[in-house]
Amino acid sequence: MICIIPARLHSTRLNKKLITCIKNKPLICYTYENIVNSTLFDDVYVASDSKEILNLLPKKSRILTNQCSNGTQRVFDACKILSLNDNDIVCNVQGDYPNISHSDLQTFVDDKKIIENVKKLVLTAYINIKNIEQCFNTNIVKVAVEQQKCLYFSRQNISFYKHIGIYGYSFLTLKIYNELPVGYYEAFENLEQLRSLLTFDYYGVEFYNDVIGIDTAQHLLNFREFLDDNS
């Protein structure tokens, strides 16, 4: 299994966050190094249309893509460049998740559902929300889950589970996703995974260690505190 980290330079809520330095290191480098250090993947790549991002990373990990509307399409573009086969499994980790724990990542990689259904299944992750204020924070995506099956994703208060931006799927699944039109719910929620919720079965793996998704200046401060506490 390979891992591809989609990365865009300009973001709506926190522009150029992936090249923002925390303790003299760009955010994207924290994410990349954390995934590499897990030793769970055959190869780890960063896919971006920004040379400003890619130049921060080792040459062997860089994939220069076309401009893409979302991270899933960027991963698809990278897979085409890598000439993957339909049954090859890809892990997509958002570039703004710098501290996914290796134990949770191991649980995700060990789940065999993708291998059992390479055409119709997407694996993702969630974690229990411990702070009630997070339920009403529209910067945090929530997911409704029943027996591991993800029923809906929303920025609104629909559950006590926070969605973690990690996905596992086959290249064949990515091909099918890329042919789907943008639907009402994807546009309404501004969540790319809703495009294919009726086409694929989304299954969630529960994580137990909190992940700091960087969307605001406060999140950058939270991550800095995390680094201080774990130094």
JSON list of C-alpha atoms in Angstrom, two decimals:
[
{"chain": "A", "resi": 1, "resn": "MET", "atom": "CA", "xyz": [0.00, 0.00, 0.00]},
{"chain": "A", "resi": 2, "resn": "ILE", "atom": "CA", "xyz": [1.20, 3.48, -0.82]},
{"chain": "A", "resi": 3, "resn": "CYS", "atom": "CA", "xyz": [0.23, 6.77, 0.80]},
{"chain": "A", "resi": 4, "resn": "ILE", "atom": "CA", "xyz": [-0.46, 9.96, -1.14]},
{"chain": "A", "resi": 5, "resn": "ILE", "atom": "CA", "xyz": [-0.79, 13.28, 0.67]},
{"chain": "A", "resi": 6, "resn": "PRO", "atom": "CA", "xyz": [-2.73, 15.79, -1.46]},
{"chain": "A", "resi": 7, "resn": "ALA", "atom": "CA", "xyz": [-1.55, 19.34, -0.85]},
{"chain": "A", "resi": 8, "resn": "ARG", "atom": "CA", "xyz": [-2.80, 22.68, -2.16]},
{"chain": "A", "resi": 9, "resn": "LEU", "atom": "CA", "xyz": [-1.15, 26.01, -1.57]},
{"chain": "A", "resi": 10, "resn": "HIS", "atom": "CA", "xyz": [-4.21, 28.23, -1.18]},
{"chain": "A", "resi": 11, "resn": "SER", "atom": "CA", "xyz": [-6.85, 27.39, 1.42]},
{"chain": "A", "resi": 12, "resn": "THR", "atom": "CA", "xyz": [-10.13, 29.13, 2.16]},
{"chain": "A", "resi": 13, "resn": "ARG", "atom": "CA", "xyz": [-9.92, 29.32, 5.94]},
{"chain": "A", "resi": 14, "resn": "LEU", "atom": "CA", "xyz": [-6.13, 29.58, 6.45]},
{"chain": "A", "resi": 15, "resn": "ASN", "atom": "CA", "xyz": [-4.24, 30.53, 3.32]},
{"chain": "A", "resi": 16, "resn": "LYS", "atom": "CA", "xyz": [-0.86, 28.91, 2.63]},
{"chain": "A", "resi": 17, "resn": "LYS", "atom": "CA", "xyz": [-1.12, 26.94, 5.84]},
{"chain": "A", "resi": 18, "resn": "LEU", "atom": "CA", "xyz": [0.89, 23.97, 4.51]},
{"chain": "A", "resi": 19, "resn": "ILE", "atom": "CA", "xyz": [4.00, 26.12, 4.13]},
{"chain": "A", "resi": 20, "resn": "THR", "atom": "CA", "xyz": [3.48, 27.91, 7.44]},
{"chain": "A", "resi": 21, "resn": "CYS", "atom": "CA", "xyz": [6.40, 27.17, 9.75]},
{"chain": "A", "resi": 22, "resn": "ILE", "atom": "CA", "xyz": [5.89, 25.89, 13.27]},
{"chain": "A", "resi": 23, "resn": "LYS", "atom": "CA", "xyz": [9.18, 25.78, 15.15]},
{"chain": "A", "resi": 24, "resn": "ASN", "atom": "CA", "xyz": [11.08, 26.40, 11.91]},
{"chain": "A", "resi": 25, "resn": "LYS", "atom": "CA", "xyz": [9.48, 23.53, 10.01]},
{"chain": "A", "resi": 26, "resn": "PRO", "atom": "CA", "xyz": [6.66, 23.82, 7.44]},
{"chain": "A", "resi": 27, "resn": "LEU", "atom": "CA", "xyz": [3.38, 22.12, 8.34]},
{"chain": "A", "resi": 28, "resn": "ILE", "atom": "CA", "xyz": [3.45, 19.82, 5.30]},
{"chain": "A", "resi": 29, "resn": "CYS", "atom": "CA", "xyz": [6.83, 18.47, 6.41]},
{"chain": "A", "resi": 30, "resn": "TYR", "atom": "CA", "xyz": [5.40, 17.44, 9.77]},
{"chain": "A", "resi": 31, "resn": "THR", "atom": "CA", "xyz": [2.63, 15.52, 8.04]},
{"chain": "A", "resi": 32, "resn": "TYR", "atom": "CA", "xyz": [4.96, 13.87, 5.53]},
{"chain": "A", "resi": 33, "resn": "GLU", "atom": "CA", "xyz": [7.60, 12.89, 8.12]},
{"chain": "A", "resi": 34, "resn": "ASN", "atom": "CA", "xyz": [4.98, 11.53, 10.51]},
{"chain": "A", "resi": 35, "resn": "ILE", "atom": "CA", "xyz": [3.58, 9.21, 7.85]},
{"chain": "A", "resi": 36, "resn": "VAL", "atom": "CA", "xyz": [7.05, 8.12, 6.67]},
{"chain": "A", "resi": 37, "resn": "ASN", "atom": "CA", "xyz": [8.17, 7.42, 10.24]},
{"chain": "A", "resi": 38, "resn": "SER", "atom": "CA", "xyz": [5.20, 5.11, 10.77]},
{"chain": "A", "resi": 39, "resn": "THR", "atom": "CA", "xyz": [6.93, 2.67, 8.32]},
{"chain": "A", "resi": 40, "resn": "LEU", "atom": "CA", "xyz": [3.48, 1.36, 7.34]},
{"chain": "A", "resi": 41, "resn": "PHE", "atom": "CA", "xyz": [3.63, 2.21, 3.63]},
{"chain": "A", "resi": 42, "resn": "ASP", "atom": "CA", "xyz": [5.76, 1.03, 0.74]},
{"chain": "A", "resi": 43, "resn": "ASP", "atom": "CA", "xyz": [6.05, 4.62, -0.51]},
{"chain": "A", "resi": 44, "resn": "VAL", "atom": "CA", "xyz": [4.82, 8.03, 0.64]},
{"chain": "A", "resi": 45, "resn": "TYR", "atom": "CA", "xyz": [4.21, 10.85, -1.83]},
{"chain": "A", "resi": 46, "resn": "VAL", "atom": "CA", "xyz": [3.02, 14.44, -1.67]},
{"chain": "A", "resi": 47, "resn": "ALA", "atom": "CA", "xyz": [0.86, 15.44, -4.65]},
{"chain": "A", "resi": 48, "resn": "SER", "atom": "CA", "xyz": [0.50, 19.13, -5.44]},
{"chain": "A", "resi": 49, "resn": "ASP", "atom": "CA", "xyz": [0.28, 21.60, -8.30]},
{"chain": "A", "resi": 50, "resn": "SER", "atom": "CA", "xyz": [2.48, 23.97, -6.25]},
{"chain": "A", "resi": 51, "resn": "LYS", "atom": "CA", "xyz": [6.24, 23.81, -6.67]},
{"chain": "A", "resi": 52, "resn": "GLU", "atom": "CA", "xyz": [6.44, 26.03, -3.60]},
{"chain": "A", "resi": 53, "resn": "ILE", "atom": "CA", "xyz": [5.11, 23.09, -1.57]},
{"chain": "A", "resi": 54, "resn": "LEU", "atom": "CA", "xyz": [6.93, 20.31, -3.40]},
{"chain": "A", "resi": 55, "resn": "ASN", "atom": "CA", "xyz": [10.33, 22.00, -3.13]},
{"chain": "A", "resi": 56, "resn": "LEU", "atom": "CA", "xyz": [10.10, 21.59, 0.66]},
{"chain": "A", "resi": 57, "resn": "LEU", "atom": "CA", "xyz": [10.10, 17.80, 0.33]},
{"chain": "A", "resi": 58, "resn": "PRO", "atom": "CA", "xyz": [12.52, 15.07, -0.80]},
{"chain": "A", "resi": 59, "resn": "LYS", "atom": "CA", "xyz": [12.61, 14.72, -4.58]},
{"chain": "A", "resi": 60, "resn": "LYS", "atom": "CA", "xyz": [11.57, 11.06, -4.47]},
{"chain": "A", "resi": 61, "resn": "SER", "atom": "CA", "xyz": [8.29, 12.00, -2.78]},
{"chain": "A", "resi": 62, "resn": "ARG", "atom": "CA", "xyz": [7.18, 14.80, -5.13]},
{"chain": "A", "resi": 63, "resn": "ILE", "atom": "CA", "xyz": [4.34, 14.41, -7.63]},
{"chain": "A", "resi": 64, "resn": "LEU", "atom": "CA", "xyz": [3.47, 17.50, -9.64]},
{"chain": "A", "resi": 65, "resn": "THR", "atom": "CA", "xyz": [-0.22, 17.31, -10.57]},
{"chain": "A", "resi": 66, "resn": "ASN", "atom": "CA", "xyz": [-2.60, 19.39, -12.58]},
{"chain": "A", "resi": 67, "resn": "GLN", "atom": "CA", "xyz": [-4.85, 21.89, -10.83]},
{"chain": "A", "resi": 68, "resn": "CYS", "atom": "CA", "xyz": [-7.60, 19.92, -9.10]},
{"chain": "A", "resi": 69, "resn": "SER", "atom": "CA", "xyz": [-10.88, 20.87, -7.45]},
{"chain": "A", "resi": 70, "resn": "ASN", "atom": "CA", "xyz": [-10.35, 18.69, -4.37]},
{"chain": "A", "resi": 71, "resn": "GLY", "atom": "CA", "xyz": [-7.93, 16.30, -2.68]},
{"chain": "A", "resi": 72, "resn": "THR", "atom": "CA", "xyz": [-9.54, 13.11, -4.01]},
{"chain": "A", "resi": 73, "resn": "GLN", "atom": "CA", "xyz": [-9.13, 14.25, -7.59]},
{"chain": "A", "resi": 74, "resn": "ARG", "atom": "CA", "xyz": [-5.53, 15.22, -6.83]},
{"chain": "A", "resi": 75, "resn": "VAL", "atom": "CA", "xyz": [-4.83, 11.71, -5.52]},
{"chain": "A", "resi": 76, "resn": "PHE", "atom": "CA", "xyz": [-6.44, 10.27, -8.65]},
{"chain": "A", "resi": 77, "resn": "ASP", "atom": "CA", "xyz": [-4.20, 12.47, -10.81]},
{"chain": "A", "resi": 78, "resn": "ALA", "atom": "CA", "xyz": [-1.15, 11.28, -8.86]},
{"chain": "A", "resi": 79, "resn": "CYS", "atom": "CA", "xyz": [-2.18, 7.64, -9.27]},
{"chain": "A", "resi": 80, "resn": "LYS", "atom": "CA", "xyz": [-2.35, 8.08, -13.04]},
{"chain": "A", "resi": 81, "resn": "ILE", "atom": "CA", "xyz": [1.15, 9.55, -13.02]},
{"chain": "A", "resi": 82, "resn": "LEU", "atom": "CA", "xyz": [2.35, 6.54, -11.01]},
{"chain": "A", "resi": 83, "resn": "SER", "atom": "CA", "xyz": [0.61, 4.17, -13.49]},
{"chain": "A", "resi": 84, "resn": "LEU", "atom": "CA", "xyz": [-1.16, 2.20, -10.77]},
{"chain": "A", "resi": 85, "resn": "ASN", "atom": "CA", "xyz": [-3.25, -0.89, -11.47]},
{"chain": "A", "resi": 86, "resn": "ASP", "atom": "CA", "xyz": [-6.99, -0.96, -10.72]},
{"chain": "A", "resi": 87, "resn": "ASN", "atom": "CA", "xyz": [-6.60, -3.18, -7.65]},
{"chain": "A", "resi": 88, "resn": "ASP", "atom": "CA", "xyz": [-3.74, -1.19, -6.10]},
{"chain": "A", "resi": 89, "resn": "ILE", "atom": "CA", "xyz": [-4.71, 0.24, -2.71]},
{"chain": "A", "resi": 90, "resn": "VAL", "atom": "CA", "xyz": [-4.01, 3.87, -1.90]},
{"chain": "A", "resi": 91, "resn": "CYS", "atom": "CA", "xyz": [-4.15, 5.70, 1.41]},
{"chain": "A", "resi": 92, "resn": "ASN", "atom": "CA", "xyz": [-5.03, 9.41, 1.20]},
{"chain": "A", "resi": 93, "resn": "VAL", "atom": "CA", "xyz": [-3.98, 11.49, 4.23]},
{"chain": "A", "resi": 94, "resn": "GLN", "atom": "CA", "xyz": [-4.83, 15.18, 4.29]},
{"chain": "A", "resi": 95, "resn": "GLY", "atom": "CA", "xyz": [-1.78, 17.41, 4.34]},
{"chain": "A", "resi": 96, "resn": "ASP", "atom": "CA", "xyz": [-3.06, 19.38, 7.32]},
{"chain": "A", "resi": 97, "resn": "TYR", "atom": "CA", "xyz": [-3.13, 16.39, 9.69]},
{"chain": "A", "resi": 98, "resn": "PRO", "atom": "CA", "xyz": [0.39, 16.46, 11.15]},
{"chain": "A", "resi": 99, "resn": "ASN", "atom": "CA", "xyz": [-0.02, 14.21, 14.19]},
{"chain": "A", "resi": 100, "resn": "ILE", "atom": "CA", "xyz": [-2.00, 11.07, 13.35]},
{"chain": "A", "resi": 101, "resn": "SER", "atom": "CA", "xyz": [-0.83, 8.49, 15.87]},
{"chain": "A", "resi": 102, "resn": "HIS", "atom": "CA", "xyz": [1.02, 5.49, 14.49]},
{"chain": "A", "resi": 103, "resn": "SER", "atom": "CA", "xyz": [-1.10, 3.07, 16.51]},
{"chain": "A", "resi": 104, "resn": "ASP", "atom": "CA", "xyz": [-4.31, 4.42, 14.98]},
{"chain": "A", "resi": 105, "resn": "LEU", "atom": "CA", "xyz": [-2.70, 4.42, 11.55]},
{"chain": "A", "resi": 106, "resn": "GLN", "atom": "CA", "xyz": [-1.72, 0.77, 12.07]},
{"chain": "A", "resi": 107, "resn": "THR", "atom": "CA", "xyz": [-5.35, -0.12, 12.85]},
{"chain": "A", "resi": 108, "resn": "PHE", "atom": "CA", "xyz": [-6.45, 1.66, 9.68]},
{"chain": "A", "resi": 109, "resn": "VAL", "atom": "CA", "xyz": [-3.90, -0.08, 7.46]},
{"chain": "A", "resi": 110, "resn": "ASP", "atom": "CA", "xyz": [-4.70, -3.48, 8.98]},
{"chain": "A", "resi": 111, "resn": "ASP", "atom": "CA", "xyz": [-8.40, -3.24, 8.08]},
{"chain": "A", "resi": 112, "resn": "LYS", "atom": "CA", "xyz": [-9.01, -5.68, 5.22]},
{"chain": "A", "resi": 113, "resn": "LYS", "atom": "CA", "xyz": [-12.37, -4.37, 4.00]},
{"chain": "A", "resi": 114, "resn": "ILE", "atom": "CA", "xyz": [-10.80, -2.55, 1.02]},
{"chain": "A", "resi": 115, "resn": "ILE", "atom": "CA", "xyz": [-9.07, -5.69, -0.21]},
{"chain": "A", "resi": 116, "resn": "GLU", "atom": "CA", "xyz": [-12.36, -7.60, 0.06]},
{"chain": "A", "resi": 117, "resn": "ASN", "atom": "CA", "xyz": [-14.24, -5.04, -2.04]},
{"chain": "A", "resi": 118, "resn": "VAL", "atom": "CA", "xyz": [-11.92, -3.05, -4.29]},
{"chain": "A", "resi": 119, "resn": "LYS", "atom": "CA", "xyz": [-14.71, -1.54, -6.40]},
{"chain": "A", "resi": 120, "resn": "LYS", "atom": "CA", "xyz": [-17.30, -0.22, -3.98]},
{"chain": "A", "resi": 121, "resn": "LEU", "atom": "CA", "xyz": [-15.67, 0.56, -0.65]},
{"chain": "A", "resi": 122, "resn": "VAL", "atom": "CA", "xyz": [-13.98, 3.56, 0.92]},
{"chain": "A", "resi": 123, "resn": "LEU", "atom": "CA", "xyz": [-12.33, 3.32, 4.31]},
{"chain": "A", "resi": 124, "resn": "THR", "atom": "CA", "xyz": [-12.12, 6.41, 6.49]},
{"chain": "A", "resi": 125, "resn": "ALA", "atom": "CA", "xyz": [-11.78, 7.25, 10.19]},
{"chain": "A", "resi": 126, "resn": "TYR", "atom": "CA", "xyz": [-13.48, 9.02, 13.07]},
{"chain": "A", "resi": 127, "resn": "ILE", "atom": "CA", "xyz": [-12.91, 9.83, 16.73]},
{"chain": "A", "resi": 128, "resn": "ASN", "atom": "CA", "xyz": [-15.25, 10.50, 19.62]},
{"chain": "A", "resi": 129, "resn": "ILE", "atom": "CA", "xyz": [-15.81, 14.20, 20.35]},
{"chain": "A", "resi": 130, "resn": "LYS", "atom": "CA", "xyz": [-14.97, 14.93, 23.98]},
{"chain": "A", "resi": 131, "resn": "ASN", "atom": "CA", "xyz": [-15.61, 18.68, 23.93]},
{"chain": "A", "resi": 132, "resn": "ILE", "atom": "CA", "xyz": [-19.26, 19.60, 23.36]},
{"chain": "A", "resi": 133, "resn": "GLU", "atom": "CA", "xyz": [-18.24, 22.92, 21.78]},
{"chain": "A", "resi": 134, "resn": "GLN", "atom": "CA", "xyz": [-16.64, 20.99, 18.91]},
{"chain": "A", "resi": 135, "resn": "CYS", "atom": "CA", "xyz": [-20.06, 19.65, 17.94]},
{"chain": "A", "resi": 136, "resn": "PHE", "atom": "CA", "xyz": [-21.14, 23.18, 17.00]},
{"chain": "A", "resi": 137, "resn": "ASN", "atom": "CA", "xyz": [-17.85, 24.18, 15.34]},
{"chain": "A", "resi": 138, "resn": "THR", "atom": "CA", "xyz": [-18.40, 24.26, 11.57]},
{"chain": "A", "resi": 139, "resn": "ASN", "atom": "CA", "xyz": [-14.64, 23.97, 10.98]},
{"chain": "A", "resi": 140, "resn": "ILE", "atom": "CA", "xyz": [-14.92, 20.41, 12.32]},
{"chain": "A", "resi": 141, "resn": "VAL", "atom": "CA", "xyz": [-16.55, 17.80, 10.09]},
{"chain": "A", "resi": 142, "resn": "LYS", "atom": "CA", "xyz": [-18.80, 15.34, 11.88]},
{"chain": "A", "resi": 143, "resn": "VAL", "atom": "CA", "xyz": [-19.85, 11.89, 10.69]},
{"chain": "A", "resi": 144, "resn": "ALA", "atom": "CA", "xyz": [-22.90, 9.82, 11.56]},
{"chain": "A", "resi": 145, "resn": "VAL", "atom": "CA", "xyz": [-21.77, 6.21, 12.04]},
{"chain": "A", "resi": 146, "resn": "GLU", "atom": "CA", "xyz": [-23.78, 3.04, 12.60]},
{"chain": "A", "resi": 147, "resn": "GLN", "atom": "CA", "xyz": [-21.89, -0.27, 13.02]},
{"chain": "A", "resi": 148, "resn": "GLN", "atom": "CA", "xyz": [-18.87, 1.21, 11.28]},
{"chain": "A", "resi": 149, "resn": "LYS", "atom": "CA", "xyz": [-20.89, 2.33, 8.26]},
{"chain": "A", "resi": 150, "resn": "CYS", "atom": "CA", "xyz": [-20.74, 6.09, 7.61]},
{"chain": "A", "resi": 151, "resn": "LEU", "atom": "CA", "xyz": [-24.24, 7.42, 6.92]},
{"chain": "A", "resi": 152, "resn": "TYR", "atom": "CA", "xyz": [-23.56, 11.12, 6.41]},
{"chain": "A", "resi": 153, "resn": "PHE", "atom": "CA", "xyz": [-20.88, 13.78, 6.78]},
{"chain": "A", "resi": 154, "resn": "SER", "atom": "CA", "xyz": [-21.62, 17.35, 7.83]},
{"chain": "A", "resi": 155, "resn": "ARG", "atom": "CA", "xyz": [-20.14, 20.49, 9.36]},
{"chain": "A", "resi": 156, "resn": "GLN", "atom": "CA", "xyz": [-23.30, 20.73, 11.45]},
{"chain": "A", "resi": 157, "resn": "ASN", "atom": "CA", "xyz": [-24.04, 19.05, 14.77]},
{"chain": "A", "resi": 158, "resn": "ILE", "atom": "CA", "xyz": [-25.17, 15.62, 13.56]},
{"chain": "A", "resi": 159, "resn": "SER", "atom": "CA", "xyz": [-23.18, 13.34, 15.87]},
{"chain": "A", "resi": 160, "resn": "PHE", "atom": "CA", "xyz": [-20.52, 13.08, 18.55]},
{"chain": "A", "resi": 161, "resn": "TYR", "atom": "CA", "xyz": [-17.96, 11.72, 16.09]},
{"chain": "A", "resi": 162, "resn": "LYS", "atom": "CA", "xyz": [-15.34, 13.91, 14.40]},
{"chain": "A", "resi": 163, "resn": "HIS", "atom": "CA", "xyz": [-14.37, 12.81, 10.92]},
{"chain": "A", "resi": 164, "resn": "ILE", "atom": "CA", "xyz": [-10.65, 12.30, 10.31]},
{"chain": "A", "resi": 165, "resn": "GLY", "atom": "CA", "xyz": [-9.46, 13.16, 6.80]},
{"chain": "A", "resi": 166, "resn": "ILE", "atom": "CA", "xyz": [-7.87, 9.86, 5.90]},
{"chain": "A", "resi": 167, "resn": "TYR", "atom": "CA", "xyz": [-9.18, 7.52, 3.19]},
{"chain": "A", "resi": 168, "resn": "GLY", "atom": "CA", "xyz": [-8.32, 4.13, 1.81]},
{"chain": "A", "resi": 169, "resn": "TYR", "atom": "CA", "xyz": [-9.50, 2.91, -1.57]},
{"chain": "A", "resi": 170, "resn": "SER", "atom": "CA", "xyz": [-8.47, 1.17, -4.74]},
{"chain": "A", "resi": 171, "resn": "PHE", "atom": "CA", "xyz": [-7.39, 3.00, -7.87]},
{"chain": "A", "resi": 172, "resn": "LEU", "atom": "CA", "xyz": [-10.53, 1.56, -9.52]},
{"chain": "A", "resi": 173, "resn": "THR", "atom": "CA", "xyz": [-12.69, 3.29, -6.91]},
{"chain": "A", "resi": 174, "resn": "LEU", "atom": "CA", "xyz": [-10.87, 6.55, -7.60]},
{"chain": "A", "resi": 175, "resn": "LYS", "atom": "CA", "xyz": [-11.57, 6.15, -11.31]},
{"chain": "A", "resi": 176, "resn": "ILE", "atom": "CA", "xyz": [-15.30, 5.77, -10.61]},
{"chain": "A", "resi": 177, "resn": "TYR", "atom": "CA", "xyz": [-15.29, 8.76, -8.24]},
{"chain": "A", "resi": 178, "resn": "ASN", "atom": "CA", "xyz": [-13.63, 10.94, -10.86]},
{"chain": "A", "resi": 179, "resn": "GLU", "atom": "CA", "xyz": [-16.51, 10.29, -13.28]},
{"chain": "A", "resi": 180, "resn": "LEU", "atom": "CA", "xyz": [-19.24, 11.30, -10.81]},
{"chain": "A", "resi": 181, "resn": "PRO", "atom": "CA", "xyz": [-20.86, 14.75, -11.06]},
{"chain": "A", "resi": 182, "resn": "VAL", "atom": "CA", "xyz": [-20.89, 17.19, -8.16]},
{"chain": "A", "resi": 183, "resn": "GLY", "atom": "CA", "xyz": [-24.16, 16.65, -6.32]},
{"chain": "A", "resi": 184, "resn": "TYR", "atom": "CA", "xyz": [-26.40, 18.87, -4.20]},
{"chain": "A", "resi": 185, "resn": "TYR", "atom": "CA", "xyz": [-25.10, 17.69, -0.83]},
{"chain": "A", "resi": 186, "resn": "GLU", "atom": "CA", "xyz": [-21.45, 18.03, -1.76]},
{"chain": "A", "resi": 187, "resn": "ALA", "atom": "CA", "xyz": [-22.06, 21.60, -2.88]},
{"chain": "A", "resi": 188, "resn": "PHE", "atom": "CA", "xyz": [-24.22, 22.42, 0.15]},
{"chain": "A", "resi": 189, "resn": "GLU", "atom": "CA", "xyz": [-21.79, 21.05, 2.75]},
{"chain": "A", "resi": 190, "resn": "ASN", "atom": "CA", "xyz": [-18.61, 21.72, 0.75]},
{"chain": "A", "resi": 191, "resn": "LEU", "atom": "CA", "xyz": [-17.46, 18.16, 1.49]},
{"chain": "A", "resi": 192, "resn": "GLU", "atom": "CA", "xyz": [-16.01, 16.13, -1.36]},
{"chain": "A", "resi": 193, "resn": "GLN", "atom": "CA", "xyz": [-16.81, 12.73, 0.19]},
{"chain": "A", "resi": 194, "resn": "LEU", "atom": "CA", "xyz": [-20.55, 13.40, -0.19]},
{"chain": "A", "resi": 195, "resn": "ARG", "atom": "CA", "xyz": [-20.20, 13.13, -3.98]},
{"chain": "A", "resi": 196, "resn": "SER", "atom": "CA", "xyz": [-19.85, 9.37, -3.74]},
{"chain": "A", "resi": 197, "resn": "LEU", "atom": "CA", "xyz": [-21.70, 8.48, -0.52]},
{"chain": "A", "resi": 198, "resn": "LEU", "atom": "CA", "xyz": [-24.56, 6.88, -2.49]},
{"chain": "A", "resi": 199, "resn": "THR", "atom": "CA", "xyz": [-22.17, 5.15, -4.89]},
{"chain": "A", "resi": 200, "resn": "PHE", "atom": "CA", "xyz": [-19.70, 3.62, -2.45]},
{"chain": "A", "resi": 201, "resn": "ASP", "atom": "CA", "xyz": [-19.90, 2.05, 0.99]},
{"chain": "A", "resi": 202, "resn": "TYR", "atom": "CA", "xyz": [-18.01, 4.25, 3.44]},
{"chain": "A", "resi": 203, "resn": "TYR", "atom": "CA", "xyz": [-16.70, 2.43, 6.51]},
{"chain": "A", "resi": 204, "resn": "GLY", "atom": "CA", "xyz": [-15.14, 4.17, 9.49]},
{"chain": "A", "resi": 205, "resn": "VAL", "atom": "CA", "xyz": [-12.24, 2.98, 11.62]},
{"chain": "A", "resi": 206, "resn": "GLU", "atom": "CA", "xyz": [-12.39, 4.42, 15.13]},
{"chain": "A", "resi": 207, "resn": "PHE", "atom": "CA", "xyz": [-9.30, 6.33, 16.24]},
{"chain": "A", "resi": 208, "resn": "TYR", "atom": "CA", "xyz": [-8.47, 6.83, 19.91]},
{"chain": "A", "resi": 209, "resn": "ASN", "atom": "CA", "xyz": [-5.79, 9.53, 19.80]},
{"chain": "A", "resi": 210, "resn": "ASP", "atom": "CA", "xyz": [-6.90, 13.03, 18.89]},
{"chain": "A", "resi": 211, "resn": "VAL", "atom": "CA", "xyz": [-5.78, 14.45, 15.56]},
{"chain": "A", "resi": 212, "resn": "ILE", "atom": "CA", "xyz": [-5.23, 18.17, 15.13]},
{"chain": "A", "resi": 213, "resn": "GLY", "atom": "CA", "xyz": [-6.60, 19.26, 11.78]},
{"chain": "A", "resi": 214, "resn": "ILE", "atom": "CA", "xyz": [-5.15, 22.66, 10.89]},
{"chain": "A", "resi": 215, "resn": "ASP", "atom": "CA", "xyz": [-7.87, 25.00, 9.61]},
{"chain": "A", "resi": 216, "resn": "THR", "atom": "CA", "xyz": [-7.44, 28.13, 11.76]},
{"chain": "A", "resi": 217, "resn": "ALA", "atom": "CA", "xyz": [-4.72, 30.13, 13.49]},
{"chain": "A", "resi": 218, "resn": "GLN", "atom": "CA", "xyz": [-5.88, 28.61, 16.78]},
{"chain": "A", "resi": 219, "resn": "HIS", "atom": "CA", "xyz": [-5.23, 25.13, 15.40]},
{"chain": "A", "resi": 220, "resn": "LEU", "atom": "CA", "xyz": [-1.63, 26.16, 14.66]},
{"chain": "A", "resi": 221, "resn": "LEU", "atom": "CA", "xyz": [-1.28, 27.21, 18.29]},
{"chain": "A", "resi": 222, "resn": "ASN", "atom": "CA", "xyz": [-2.79, 23.90, 19.40]},
{"chain": "A", "resi": 223, "resn": "PHE", "atom": "CA", "xyz": [-0.26, 22.00, 17.32]},
{"chain": "A", "resi": 224, "resn": "ARG", "atom": "CA", "xyz": [2.61, 24.05, 18.73]},
{"chain": "A", "resi": 225, "resn": "GLU", "atom": "CA", "xyz": [1.39, 23.14, 22.24]},
{"chain": "A", "resi": 226, "resn": "PHE", "atom": "CA", "xyz": [1.24, 19.48, 21.15]},
{"chain": "A", "resi": 227, "resn": "LEU", "atom": "CA", "xyz": [4.87, 19.67, 20.03]},
{"chain": "A", "resi": 228, "resn": "ASP", "atom": "CA", "xyz": [5.88, 21.29, 23.32]},
{"chain": "A", "resi": 229, "resn": "ASP", "atom": "CA", "xyz": [4.09, 18.59, 25.32]},
{"chain": "A", "resi": 230, "resn": "ASN", "atom": "CA", "xyz": [5.69, 15.79, 23.30]},
{"chain": "A", "resi": 231, "resn": "SER", "atom": "CA", "xyz": [9.22, 17.17, 22.96]}
]
